[in-house]
């Protein structure tokens, strides 16, 4: 059984103001955007969100989990995330990769023009810093869209 498979939405509690889901400690977990356990984990982190939230999973260059946190909380239909602090954190913990995820409380799983533009900008900045943007996942209550698989990244 995988490290993240036993997570329930109630286990995903915010502590210490970090917004970090602490239900599991997947220290050697390799990030795989198609792993149902990872998708369940992220969905649990967004379960109670009434506003858009950006969650970032930081990993090393081999895609092993390092840390995850909520980087931004927005309104019900938009999110503003500052890029510089995101990359400062990535550099501070020695991340070689980022998996971005955010929710759409509206139920529309398709990326907005702003989602696409911002993700591509993050990808380009990351490339210059040798930090791979692995994917950007968009969650609704019932669906998940991979921007990489959809050709948006």
PDB file of C-alpha atoms in Angstrom:
ATOM      1  CA  UNK A   1       0.000   0.000   0.000  1.00  0.00           C
ATOM      2  CA  UNK A   2       1.389   3.431  -0.962  1.00  0.00           C
ATOM      3  CA  UNK A   3       2.326   6.103   1.550  1.00  0.00           C
ATOM      4  CA  UNK A   4      -0.510   8.440   0.578  1.00  0.00           C
ATOM      5  CA  UNK A   5      -3.280   5.867   0.073  1.00  0.00           C
ATOM      6  CA  UNK A   6      -4.705   6.003   3.583  1.00  0.00           C
ATOM      7  CA  UNK A   7      -5.440   9.728   3.614  1.00  0.00           C
ATOM      8  CA  UNK A   8      -9.016  10.785   4.256  1.00  0.00           C
ATOM      9  CA  UNK A   9     -10.295  14.373   3.800  1.00  0.00           C
ATOM     10  CA  UNK A  10     -10.656  14.717   7.578  1.00  0.00           C
ATOM     11  CA  UNK A  11      -6.945  13.901   7.953  1.00  0.00           C
ATOM     12  CA  UNK A  12      -5.945  16.898   5.880  1.00  0.00           C
ATOM     13  CA  UNK A  13      -5.727  19.516   8.625  1.00  0.00           C
ATOM     14  CA  UNK A  14      -4.104  22.902   8.491  1.00  0.00           C
ATOM     15  CA  UNK A  15      -1.576  23.465  11.251  1.00  0.00           C
ATOM     16  CA  UNK A  16       0.691  26.247  12.358  1.00  0.00           C
ATOM     17  CA  UNK A  17      -0.584  28.645   9.708  1.00  0.00           C
ATOM     18  CA  UNK A  18       1.375  26.806   7.020  1.00  0.00           C
ATOM     19  CA  UNK A  19      -1.649  25.334   5.277  1.00  0.00           C
ATOM     20  CA  UNK A  20       0.291  22.093   4.952  1.00  0.00           C
ATOM     21  CA  UNK A  21      -1.574  18.821   4.743  1.00  0.00           C
ATOM     22  CA  UNK A  22       0.205  16.728   7.326  1.00  0.00           C
ATOM     23  CA  UNK A  23      -1.672  13.462   7.041  1.00  0.00           C
ATOM     24  CA  UNK A  24       1.297  11.576   5.630  1.00  0.00           C
ATOM     25  CA  UNK A  25       5.061  11.947   5.635  1.00  0.00           C
ATOM     26  CA  UNK A  26       5.914  10.632   2.172  1.00  0.00           C
ATOM     27  CA  UNK A  27       9.643  11.378   2.488  1.00  0.00           C
ATOM     28  CA  UNK A  28      10.761   8.940  -0.221  1.00  0.00           C
ATOM     29  CA  UNK A  29       7.578   9.053  -2.238  1.00  0.00           C
ATOM     30  CA  UNK A  30       8.275   9.612  -5.944  1.00  0.00           C
ATOM     31  CA  UNK A  31       5.881  12.149  -7.464  1.00  0.00           C
ATOM     32  CA  UNK A  32       3.759  10.581 -10.193  1.00  0.00           C
ATOM     33  CA  UNK A  33       0.846  12.729 -11.379  1.00  0.00           C
ATOM     34  CA  UNK A  34      -1.072   9.605 -12.427  1.00  0.00           C
ATOM     35  CA  UNK A  35      -0.840   7.944  -8.991  1.00  0.00           C
ATOM     36  CA  UNK A  36      -4.379   7.670  -7.593  1.00  0.00           C
ATOM     37  CA  UNK A  37      -3.016   8.071  -4.054  1.00  0.00           C
ATOM     38  CA  UNK A  38      -1.432  11.430  -4.930  1.00  0.00           C
ATOM     39  CA  UNK A  39      -4.640  12.602  -6.606  1.00  0.00           C
ATOM     40  CA  UNK A  40      -6.634  11.505  -3.552  1.00  0.00           C
ATOM     41  CA  UNK A  41      -4.206  13.380  -1.287  1.00  0.00           C
ATOM     42  CA  UNK A  42      -4.546  16.605  -3.289  1.00  0.00           C
ATOM     43  CA  UNK A  43      -8.315  16.284  -3.556  1.00  0.00           C
ATOM     44  CA  UNK A  44      -8.453  15.866   0.234  1.00  0.00           C
ATOM     45  CA  UNK A  45      -6.430  19.051   0.650  1.00  0.00           C
ATOM     46  CA  UNK A  46      -8.996  20.983  -1.412  1.00  0.00           C
ATOM     47  CA  UNK A  47     -12.083  19.248   0.037  1.00  0.00           C
ATOM     48  CA  UNK A  48     -13.225  22.074   2.297  1.00  0.00           C
ATOM     49  CA  UNK A  49     -11.980  24.970   0.146  1.00  0.00           C
ATOM     50  CA  UNK A  50     -14.616  27.481  -0.885  1.00  0.00           C
ATOM     51  CA  UNK A  51     -12.037  29.671  -2.642  1.00  0.00           C
ATOM     52  CA  UNK A  52      -9.336  28.884  -5.147  1.00  0.00           C
ATOM     53  CA  UNK A  53      -6.133  27.684  -3.530  1.00  0.00           C
ATOM     54  CA  UNK A  54      -2.726  26.990  -5.023  1.00  0.00           C
ATOM     55  CA  UNK A  55      -0.877  24.032  -3.525  1.00  0.00           C
ATOM     56  CA  UNK A  56       2.724  23.289  -4.407  1.00  0.00           C
ATOM     57  CA  UNK A  57       4.505  19.984  -3.936  1.00  0.00           C
ATOM     58  CA  UNK A  58       8.269  20.458  -3.962  1.00  0.00           C
ATOM     59  CA  UNK A  59      10.453  17.536  -4.961  1.00  0.00           C
ATOM     60  CA  UNK A  60      14.100  16.847  -5.673  1.00  0.00           C
ATOM     61  CA  UNK A  61      15.559  16.408  -9.148  1.00  0.00           C
ATOM     62  CA  UNK A  62      14.568  12.717  -9.051  1.00  0.00           C
ATOM     63  CA  UNK A  63      10.974  13.726  -8.237  1.00  0.00           C
ATOM     64  CA  UNK A  64      11.083  12.515  -4.648  1.00  0.00           C
ATOM     65  CA  UNK A  65       8.784  14.406  -2.303  1.00  0.00           C
ATOM     66  CA  UNK A  66      10.387  17.119  -0.151  1.00  0.00           C
ATOM     67  CA  UNK A  67       7.556  19.315   1.119  1.00  0.00           C
ATOM     68  CA  UNK A  68       4.122  20.645   0.228  1.00  0.00           C
ATOM     69  CA  UNK A  69       2.171  23.717   1.196  1.00  0.00           C
ATOM     70  CA  UNK A  70      -0.586  26.093   0.204  1.00  0.00           C
ATOM     71  CA  UNK A  71       1.075  29.080  -1.465  1.00  0.00           C
ATOM     72  CA  UNK A  72      -1.975  31.231  -2.133  1.00  0.00           C
ATOM     73  CA  UNK A  73      -5.672  31.497  -1.324  1.00  0.00           C
ATOM     74  CA  UNK A  74      -7.839  33.575  -3.629  1.00  0.00           C
ATOM     75  CA  UNK A  75     -11.484  34.268  -4.331  1.00  0.00           C
ATOM     76  CA  UNK A  76     -14.106  31.805  -5.523  1.00  0.00           C
ATOM     77  CA  UNK A  77     -13.195  32.451  -9.164  1.00  0.00           C
ATOM     78  CA  UNK A  78      -9.589  33.661  -9.220  1.00  0.00           C
ATOM     79  CA  UNK A  79      -6.231  33.261  -7.595  1.00  0.00           C
ATOM     80  CA  UNK A  80      -3.202  35.520  -7.452  1.00  0.00           C
ATOM     81  CA  UNK A  81       0.070  33.797  -6.707  1.00  0.00           C
ATOM     82  CA  UNK A  82       3.371  35.603  -6.545  1.00  0.00           C
ATOM     83  CA  UNK A  83       6.081  33.752  -8.418  1.00  0.00           C
ATOM     84  CA  UNK A  84       9.149  35.100  -6.669  1.00  0.00           C
ATOM     85  CA  UNK A  85       8.275  33.729  -3.188  1.00  0.00           C
ATOM     86  CA  UNK A  86       7.375  30.374  -4.733  1.00  0.00           C
ATOM     87  CA  UNK A  87      10.812  30.056  -6.328  1.00  0.00           C
ATOM     88  CA  UNK A  88      12.565  31.464  -3.259  1.00  0.00           C
ATOM     89  CA  UNK A  89      11.025  28.615  -1.245  1.00  0.00           C
ATOM     90  CA  UNK A  90      11.967  26.072  -3.918  1.00  0.00           C
ATOM     91  CA  UNK A  91      15.578  27.256  -3.918  1.00  0.00           C
ATOM     92  CA  UNK A  92      15.739  27.377  -0.112  1.00  0.00           C
ATOM     93  CA  UNK A  93      14.759  23.711   0.218  1.00  0.00           C
ATOM     94  CA  UNK A  94      16.815  22.557  -2.766  1.00  0.00           C
ATOM     95  CA  UNK A  95      13.862  21.586  -4.929  1.00  0.00           C
ATOM     96  CA  UNK A  96      14.517  20.383  -8.446  1.00  0.00           C
ATOM     97  CA  UNK A  97      10.865  20.111  -9.360  1.00  0.00           C
ATOM     98  CA  UNK A  98       7.412  21.504  -8.594  1.00  0.00           C
ATOM     99  CA  UNK A  99       3.985  19.998  -8.952  1.00  0.00           C
ATOM    100  CA  UNK A 100       1.366  22.745  -8.941  1.00  0.00           C
ATOM    101  CA  UNK A 101      -2.272  22.092  -8.120  1.00  0.00           C
ATOM    102  CA  UNK A 102      -5.228  24.353  -7.634  1.00  0.00           C
ATOM    103  CA  UNK A 103      -8.961  23.993  -7.352  1.00  0.00           C
ATOM    104  CA  UNK A 104     -11.834  25.484  -9.295  1.00  0.00           C
ATOM    105  CA  UNK A 105     -14.785  25.723  -6.876  1.00  0.00           C
ATOM    106  CA  UNK A 106     -16.965  26.660  -9.879  1.00  0.00           C
ATOM    107  CA  UNK A 107     -16.845  23.051 -11.061  1.00  0.00           C
ATOM    108  CA  UNK A 108     -15.298  24.012 -14.426  1.00  0.00           C
ATOM    109  CA  UNK A 109     -12.164  21.901 -14.781  1.00  0.00           C
ATOM    110  CA  UNK A 110     -10.746  23.690 -17.821  1.00  0.00           C
ATOM    111  CA  UNK A 111      -7.851  26.127 -17.357  1.00  0.00           C
ATOM    112  CA  UNK A 112      -8.544  29.813 -17.847  1.00  0.00           C
ATOM    113  CA  UNK A 113      -6.355  31.946 -20.109  1.00  0.00           C
ATOM    114  CA  UNK A 114      -4.723  33.277 -16.918  1.00  0.00           C
ATOM    115  CA  UNK A 115      -4.074  29.724 -15.675  1.00  0.00           C
ATOM    116  CA  UNK A 116      -2.341  28.876 -18.949  1.00  0.00           C
ATOM    117  CA  UNK A 117      -0.317  32.087 -19.132  1.00  0.00           C
ATOM    118  CA  UNK A 118       0.809  31.894 -15.482  1.00  0.00           C
ATOM    119  CA  UNK A 119       1.730  28.225 -15.725  1.00  0.00           C
ATOM    120  CA  UNK A 120       3.841  28.800 -18.816  1.00  0.00           C
ATOM    121  CA  UNK A 121       5.568  31.718 -17.111  1.00  0.00           C
ATOM    122  CA  UNK A 122       6.302  29.521 -14.078  1.00  0.00           C
ATOM    123  CA  UNK A 123       7.621  26.822 -16.417  1.00  0.00           C
ATOM    124  CA  UNK A 124       9.969  29.301 -18.122  1.00  0.00           C
ATOM    125  CA  UNK A 125      11.237  30.818 -14.875  1.00  0.00           C
ATOM    126  CA  UNK A 126      11.719  27.335 -13.458  1.00  0.00           C
ATOM    127  CA  UNK A 127      13.694  26.241 -16.510  1.00  0.00           C
ATOM    128  CA  UNK A 128      16.041  29.207 -16.084  1.00  0.00           C
ATOM    129  CA  UNK A 129      16.569  28.167 -12.440  1.00  0.00           C
ATOM    130  CA  UNK A 130      16.852  24.444 -13.291  1.00  0.00           C
ATOM    131  CA  UNK A 131      13.602  23.702 -11.477  1.00  0.00           C
ATOM    132  CA  UNK A 132      11.176  21.594 -13.506  1.00  0.00           C
ATOM    133  CA  UNK A 133       7.476  22.384 -13.410  1.00  0.00           C
ATOM    134  CA  UNK A 134       6.272  18.790 -13.593  1.00  0.00           C
ATOM    135  CA  UNK A 135       2.601  19.575 -14.111  1.00  0.00           C
ATOM    136  CA  UNK A 136      -0.217  21.838 -13.020  1.00  0.00           C
ATOM    137  CA  UNK A 137      -3.337  19.984 -11.936  1.00  0.00           C
ATOM    138  CA  UNK A 138      -6.755  21.611 -11.721  1.00  0.00           C
ATOM    139  CA  UNK A 139      -9.287  20.012  -9.382  1.00  0.00           C
ATOM    140  CA  UNK A 140     -13.040  20.251  -9.095  1.00  0.00           C
ATOM    141  CA  UNK A 141     -15.091  18.140  -6.724  1.00  0.00           C
ATOM    142  CA  UNK A 142     -15.390  15.370  -9.306  1.00  0.00           C
ATOM    143  CA  UNK A 143     -12.633  15.880 -11.888  1.00  0.00           C
ATOM    144  CA  UNK A 144      -8.957  16.599 -12.298  1.00  0.00           C
ATOM    145  CA  UNK A 145      -7.222  18.016 -15.363  1.00  0.00           C
ATOM    146  CA  UNK A 146      -3.498  17.707 -16.043  1.00  0.00           C
ATOM    147  CA  UNK A 147      -2.320  20.804 -17.892  1.00  0.00           C
ATOM    148  CA  UNK A 148       0.704  18.866 -19.183  1.00  0.00           C
ATOM    149  CA  UNK A 149      -1.431  16.038 -20.578  1.00  0.00           C
ATOM    150  CA  UNK A 150      -3.869  18.579 -22.016  1.00  0.00           C
ATOM    151  CA  UNK A 151      -1.064  20.326 -23.926  1.00  0.00           C
ATOM    152  CA  UNK A 152      -1.284  23.542 -21.891  1.00  0.00           C
ATOM    153  CA  UNK A 153       2.118  23.375 -20.217  1.00  0.00           C
TER     154      UNK A 153
END
